[in-house]
XYZ file of N, CA, C and O in Angstrom:
496
model
N 78.236 105.888 81.813
C 77.947 104.229 81.871
C 79.177 103.448 81.924
O 80.141 103.565 81.235
N 79.047 102.407 82.892
C 80.375 101.661 83.183
C 80.280 100.707 82.159
O 79.438 99.815 81.653
N 81.614 100.296 81.424
C 81.655 99.219 80.230
C 82.124 98.081 80.949
O 82.644 98.047 82.011
N 81.523 96.864 80.452
C 82.119 95.512 81.121
C 83.508 95.340 80.665
O 84.025 95.658 79.616
N 84.071 94.704 81.481
C 85.531 94.336 81.224
C 85.703 92.946 80.594
O 84.656 92.216 80.630
N 86.368 92.748 79.565
C 86.726 91.594 78.769
C 88.076 91.243 78.818
O 88.908 92.014 79.136
N 88.327 90.059 78.516
C 89.805 89.745 78.490
C 90.714 90.352 77.582
O 91.735 90.701 77.821
N 90.078 90.797 76.350
C 90.897 91.667 75.394
C 91.272 93.120 76.012
O 92.210 93.574 76.077
N 90.207 93.859 76.647
C 90.400 94.913 77.261
C 91.523 94.784 78.222
O 92.449 95.714 78.311
N 91.287 93.826 79.204
C 92.433 93.718 80.292
C 93.857 93.518 79.594
O 94.729 93.963 80.155
N 93.885 92.597 78.576
C 95.131 92.511 77.796
C 95.777 93.608 77.285
O 97.049 93.838 77.627
N 94.931 94.345 76.649
C 95.397 95.673 75.945
C 95.912 96.490 77.189
O 97.171 97.104 77.042
N 95.015 96.860 77.992
C 95.552 97.820 79.043
C 96.860 97.326 79.900
O 97.474 98.230 80.187
N 96.730 96.217 80.033
C 97.853 95.602 80.846
C 99.390 95.691 80.374
O 100.254 96.146 80.530
N 99.129 95.598 78.885
C 100.215 95.564 77.753
C 100.640 97.098 77.997
O 102.011 97.422 78.037
N 99.724 98.074 77.663
C 100.252 99.519 77.581
C 100.654 99.846 79.164
O 101.679 100.640 79.024
N 100.102 99.468 80.142
C 100.371 99.959 81.355
C 101.994 99.585 81.924
O 102.737 100.044 82.150
N 102.108 98.221 81.362
C 103.587 97.564 81.685
C 104.574 98.115 80.856
O 105.692 98.095 81.207
N 104.184 98.410 79.512
C 105.178 99.142 78.610
C 105.602 100.333 78.992
O 106.705 100.673 79.085
N 104.878 101.056 79.504
C 105.098 102.522 79.939
C 105.437 103.611 78.875
O 105.812 104.547 79.123
N 105.153 102.904 77.697
C 105.501 103.845 76.667
C 103.950 103.856 75.802
O 103.404 102.899 75.710
N 104.130 104.897 74.673
C 103.031 104.900 73.648
C 103.377 103.691 72.732
O 104.244 103.507 72.302
N 102.247 103.055 72.183
C 102.472 101.902 71.334
C 101.446 102.287 70.289
O 100.242 102.634 70.384
N 101.664 101.786 68.987
C 100.684 101.945 67.680
C 99.933 100.733 67.854
O 100.178 99.465 68.507
N 98.779 100.836 67.178
C 97.846 99.639 67.071
C 98.404 98.074 66.471
O 98.368 97.272 67.121
N 99.467 98.371 65.675
C 100.061 97.305 65.016
C 101.171 96.625 66.006
O 101.377 95.428 66.115
N 101.760 97.592 66.912
C 102.717 96.968 67.690
C 102.009 96.330 68.842
O 102.545 95.259 69.432
N 100.678 96.762 69.022
C 100.060 96.094 70.154
C 99.575 94.859 69.771
O 99.813 93.936 70.425
N 99.177 94.840 68.409
C 98.865 93.359 67.926
C 100.020 92.582 67.710
O 99.531 91.326 68.024
N 101.211 92.852 67.576
C 102.237 91.854 67.493
C 102.444 91.462 68.932
O 103.169 90.410 69.277
N 102.467 92.270 70.140
C 102.917 92.182 71.511
C 101.953 91.308 72.168
O 102.353 90.611 73.216
N 100.476 91.463 71.790
C 99.569 91.018 72.738
C 99.697 89.315 72.700
O 99.975 88.947 71.696
N 99.313 88.778 73.667
C 99.537 87.370 73.843
C 98.303 86.535 73.469
O 98.004 85.648 74.348
N 97.414 87.282 72.816
C 96.116 86.539 72.618
C 95.910 86.697 71.119
O 96.523 87.570 70.348
N 94.829 85.835 70.457
C 94.584 85.917 68.946
C 93.354 86.869 69.043
O 92.202 86.401 69.155
N 93.631 88.254 68.582
C 92.723 89.111 68.600
C 92.906 89.950 67.199
O 93.878 90.331 66.936
N 91.702 90.065 66.491
C 91.760 90.704 65.314
C 92.185 92.257 65.304
O 91.701 92.644 66.401
N 92.625 92.749 64.599
C 92.925 94.271 64.182
C 91.839 95.021 64.747
O 91.751 96.018 65.315
N 90.769 94.764 64.100
C 89.556 95.561 64.364
C 89.056 95.795 65.678
O 88.678 96.752 66.419
N 89.188 94.387 66.196
C 88.706 94.436 67.823
C 89.975 95.420 68.671
O 89.393 96.130 69.544
N 90.969 95.360 68.390
C 92.107 95.915 69.197
C 91.780 97.394 68.842
O 91.821 98.079 69.912
N 91.510 97.808 67.543
C 91.324 99.291 67.266
C 90.116 99.777 68.204
O 90.030 100.939 68.741
N 88.962 99.034 68.195
C 87.876 99.331 68.801
C 87.995 99.712 70.239
O 87.561 100.703 70.910
N 88.850 98.645 71.000
C 89.183 98.723 72.397
C 90.156 100.153 72.509
O 89.825 100.702 73.567
N 90.995 100.501 71.658
C 91.723 101.416 71.850
C 90.910 102.846 71.759
O 91.180 103.719 72.627
N 89.989 102.880 70.975
C 89.158 104.072 70.772
C 88.126 104.065 72.009
O 87.954 105.323 72.564
N 87.701 103.016 72.486
C 86.852 103.253 73.573
C 87.400 103.627 74.725
O 87.021 104.403 75.788
N 88.732 103.195 74.940
C 89.648 103.592 76.201
C 89.959 105.205 76.154
O 90.008 105.639 76.994
N 90.235 105.670 74.787
C 90.206 107.042 74.559
C 88.955 107.658 75.094
O 89.104 108.717 75.767
N 88.015 107.493 74.521
C 86.672 108.069 74.628
C 86.391 108.091 76.457
O 85.950 109.039 76.821
N 86.711 106.937 76.860
C 86.536 106.851 78.551
C 87.721 107.614 79.227
O 87.481 107.548 80.571
N 88.552 108.168 78.604
C 89.655 108.762 79.306
C 90.677 107.835 79.981
O 91.368 108.310 80.823
N 90.835 106.614 79.521
C 91.757 105.755 80.116
C 93.087 105.788 79.400
O 94.146 105.649 79.951
N 92.816 105.991 78.093
C 94.489 106.237 77.157
C 94.196 107.621 76.738
O 93.050 108.146 76.504
N 95.225 108.036 75.894
C 95.072 109.052 74.989
C 95.955 108.808 73.750
O 96.580 107.817 73.630
N 95.459 109.381 72.620
C 95.868 109.209 71.320
C 96.907 110.262 71.166
O 96.722 111.623 71.387
N 98.029 109.729 70.541
C 99.236 110.613 69.978
C 99.332 110.521 68.491
O 99.537 109.303 67.975
N 99.212 111.493 67.801
C 99.363 111.620 66.310
C 100.695 112.115 66.113
O 101.037 113.216 66.487
N 101.490 111.121 65.672
C 103.137 111.555 65.230
C 103.195 112.421 64.146
O 102.160 112.523 63.152
N 104.395 112.770 63.755
C 104.625 113.498 62.716
C 104.188 112.994 61.304
O 103.736 113.607 60.261
N 104.378 111.637 61.354
C 104.084 110.690 60.004
C 102.664 110.513 59.838
O 102.235 109.682 58.932
N 101.771 110.835 60.941
C 100.334 110.812 60.863
C 99.983 109.405 61.560
O 98.700 109.106 61.893
N 100.933 108.493 61.975
C 100.669 107.336 62.722
C 100.077 107.527 64.117
O 100.627 108.443 64.958
N 99.068 106.846 64.639
C 98.648 107.114 65.854
C 99.264 105.926 66.839
O 99.422 104.839 66.524
N 99.611 106.592 68.134
C 99.938 105.783 69.047
C 99.021 105.974 70.104
O 98.358 107.033 70.480
N 99.005 104.952 71.194
C 98.074 105.201 72.238
C 98.860 105.101 73.694
O 99.642 104.250 73.706
N 98.629 105.737 74.509
C 99.222 105.630 75.910
C 98.486 105.830 77.277
O 97.409 106.577 77.167
N 98.786 105.178 78.009
C 98.250 105.369 79.497
C 99.259 106.582 80.136
O 100.337 106.318 80.306
N 98.678 107.697 80.445
C 99.484 108.725 80.634
C 99.701 108.816 82.324
O 98.723 108.661 83.151
N 100.710 109.184 82.528
C 101.105 109.456 84.068
C 100.430 110.439 84.655
O 100.222 110.469 86.109
N 100.017 111.457 84.002
C 99.511 112.688 84.299
C 98.322 112.887 84.039
O 97.373 114.034 84.392
N 97.479 112.208 83.319
C 96.088 112.348 82.749
C 94.917 112.343 83.989
O 94.030 113.027 83.616
N 95.384 111.828 85.209
C 94.344 111.678 86.219
C 94.347 113.232 86.767
O 93.343 113.673 87.436
N 95.286 113.963 86.526
C 95.426 115.333 87.134
C 94.770 116.457 86.130
O 95.231 116.878 85.351
N 93.204 116.719 86.555
C 92.467 117.484 85.801
C 92.364 117.188 84.383
O 92.476 118.134 83.335
N 92.220 116.000 83.966
C 92.207 115.486 82.628
C 93.276 116.060 81.714
O 92.949 116.946 80.851
N 94.485 116.000 81.831
C 95.728 116.656 80.918
C 96.022 116.133 79.923
O 96.915 116.176 79.280
N 95.163 114.998 79.511
C 95.570 113.844 78.256
C 95.980 114.876 77.224
O 96.784 114.511 76.291
N 95.510 116.173 76.831
C 95.377 116.669 75.519
C 96.349 117.931 75.787
O 96.354 118.895 74.934
N 96.931 118.225 77.259
C 97.751 119.198 77.351
C 99.146 119.085 77.764
O 99.584 119.651 78.811
N 99.972 117.993 77.180
C 101.129 117.883 77.696
C 102.019 117.488 76.366
O 101.560 117.018 75.419
N 103.243 117.463 76.324
C 104.188 117.054 75.381
C 104.664 115.625 75.418
O 104.450 114.964 76.597
N 105.015 115.273 74.291
C 105.384 113.815 74.129
C 107.053 113.912 73.616
O 107.461 114.857 72.992
N 107.674 112.908 73.693
C 108.995 112.723 73.174
C 109.164 111.397 72.400
O 108.829 110.493 72.928
N 109.688 111.669 71.078
C 109.944 110.415 70.328
C 111.517 110.395 69.980
O 111.994 111.118 69.748
N 111.813 108.927 70.569
C 113.290 108.897 70.409
C 113.801 108.309 68.988
O 112.987 107.578 68.535
N 114.701 108.958 68.053
C 114.954 108.669 66.821
C 115.697 107.330 66.962
O 116.141 106.670 65.861
N 116.431 107.063 68.167
C 117.155 105.778 68.205
C 116.282 104.493 68.330
O 116.524 103.571 67.849
N 115.618 104.434 69.592
C 114.851 103.361 69.691
C 113.325 103.296 69.246
O 112.546 102.269 69.215
N 112.896 104.563 68.587
C 111.721 104.825 68.017
C 110.421 104.740 69.070
O 109.428 104.302 68.515
N 110.642 105.013 70.195
C 109.790 105.054 71.413
C 109.208 106.369 71.409
O 109.739 107.390 71.035
N 107.686 106.491 71.695
C 107.173 107.753 72.114
C 106.674 107.563 73.668
O 106.125 106.627 74.017
N 107.005 108.766 74.457
C 106.453 108.659 75.621
C 106.249 109.980 76.068
O 106.442 110.986 75.580
N 105.184 109.867 77.185
C 104.727 111.252 77.726
C 105.896 111.725 78.417
O 106.502 111.155 79.304
N 106.144 112.915 78.544
C 107.067 113.593 79.311
C 106.511 113.755 80.730
O 105.332 114.429 80.797
N 107.271 113.413 81.755
C 106.817 113.718 83.111
C 106.684 114.975 83.924
O 105.851 115.068 84.891
N 107.016 115.874 83.104
C 107.015 117.166 83.772
C 106.471 118.225 82.647
O 106.706 117.907 81.245
N 105.709 119.226 82.927
C 105.299 120.294 81.915
C 106.489 120.837 81.189
O 107.401 120.980 81.543
N 106.236 121.057 79.971
C 107.267 121.709 79.216
C 106.643 123.232 78.708
O 105.537 123.389 78.517
N 107.409 124.154 79.086
C 106.981 125.634 79.085
C 107.121 126.291 77.601
O 108.174 125.956 77.016
N 106.027 127.066 77.249
C 106.246 127.660 75.988
C 105.421 128.939 76.204
O 104.531 128.918 77.148
N 105.567 129.702 75.190
C 105.041 130.946 75.163
C 104.184 131.211 73.830
O 104.742 131.112 72.866
N 103.083 131.885 73.951
C 102.612 132.567 72.717
C 102.412 133.979 72.678
O 102.369 134.713 73.670
N 102.278 134.488 71.373
C 102.037 136.030 71.323
C 100.911 136.459 72.133
O 99.849 135.681 72.069
N 100.695 137.771 72.517
C 99.754 138.220 73.033
C 98.260 137.935 72.320
O 98.264 138.075 71.295
N 97.329 137.602 72.975
C 95.982 137.302 72.301
C 95.695 135.879 71.806
O 94.588 135.764 71.651
N 96.612 135.115 71.970
C 96.599 133.612 71.834
C 96.311 132.914 72.910
O 96.646 133.117 73.838
N 95.233 131.887 72.976
C 94.955 131.074 74.142
C 94.827 129.628 73.609
O 94.276 129.276 72.662
N 95.634 128.769 74.259
C 95.734 127.345 74.075
C 94.688 126.590 74.525
O 94.205 126.834 75.715
N 94.004 125.898 73.713
C 92.902 124.744 73.882
C 93.283 123.509 74.224
O 92.814 122.598 74.938
N 94.114 123.134 73.326
C 94.759 121.737 73.421
C 96.187 121.832 72.820
O 96.528 122.564 72.308
N 96.958 120.841 73.254
C 98.236 120.735 72.722
C 98.635 119.354 72.235
O 98.306 118.252 72.789
N 99.210 119.071 71.010
C 99.677 117.964 70.573
C 100.953 118.193 69.914
O 101.291 118.433 68.769
N 102.022 117.912 70.779
C 103.275 118.318 70.328
C 104.286 117.187 70.792
O 104.259 116.646 71.785
N 105.047 116.614 69.757
C 106.024 115.681 70.053
C 107.268 116.263 69.728
O 107.789 116.733 68.812
N 108.254 116.240 70.771
C 109.525 116.675 70.576
C 110.421 115.541 70.162
O 110.101 114.427 70.668
N 111.307 115.741 69.242
C 112.033 114.410 68.580
C 113.629 114.445 69.036
O 114.284 115.705 68.846
N 114.207 113.491 69.187
C 115.660 113.409 69.708
C 116.117 112.071 70.081
O 115.416 111.242 69.830
N 116.983 112.312 71.142
C 117.650 110.984 71.606
C 117.053 110.935 73.165
O 117.340 111.841 74.055
N 116.452 109.871 73.685
C 115.707 109.604 74.962
C 117.099 109.530 75.896
O 118.132 109.165 75.496
N 116.819 109.512 77.358
C 117.597 109.479 78.394
C 118.323 108.026 78.377
O 119.475 107.676 78.704
N 117.441 107.156 77.806
C 118.003 105.489 77.961
C 119.016 105.339 76.648
O 119.810 104.543 76.941
N 118.800 106.016 75.554
C 119.650 105.898 74.499
C 120.957 106.796 74.408
O 121.746 106.718 73.681
N 120.866 107.763 75.084
C 121.796 108.953 75.106
C 123.319 108.362 75.713
O 123.409 107.415 76.286
């Protein structure tokens, strides 16, 4: 079922698309140029995740971030790629290339939720 477009949905998606990085709900609330309550933003983010427009990244501290992924359109890879969190600028981004890893024999990956932490290319 196609959901109707609203100014709130358009503002949230435009912000995330233009930022190019994952953002938390509270960061979106601070940056958005509209008077939107927290519950509405969170509801919009969850619907976008359900519809495959965004994906949710859970950081090591349990905080949730949301991103428009550059690779999610390729066979719905939203849950099958790595993210990078920069300790200098505190951003989280989807890595644009696959990260290779290996598992012991007999293990099969169904989803990946991995955040590599360090210094990003902009801060290096």
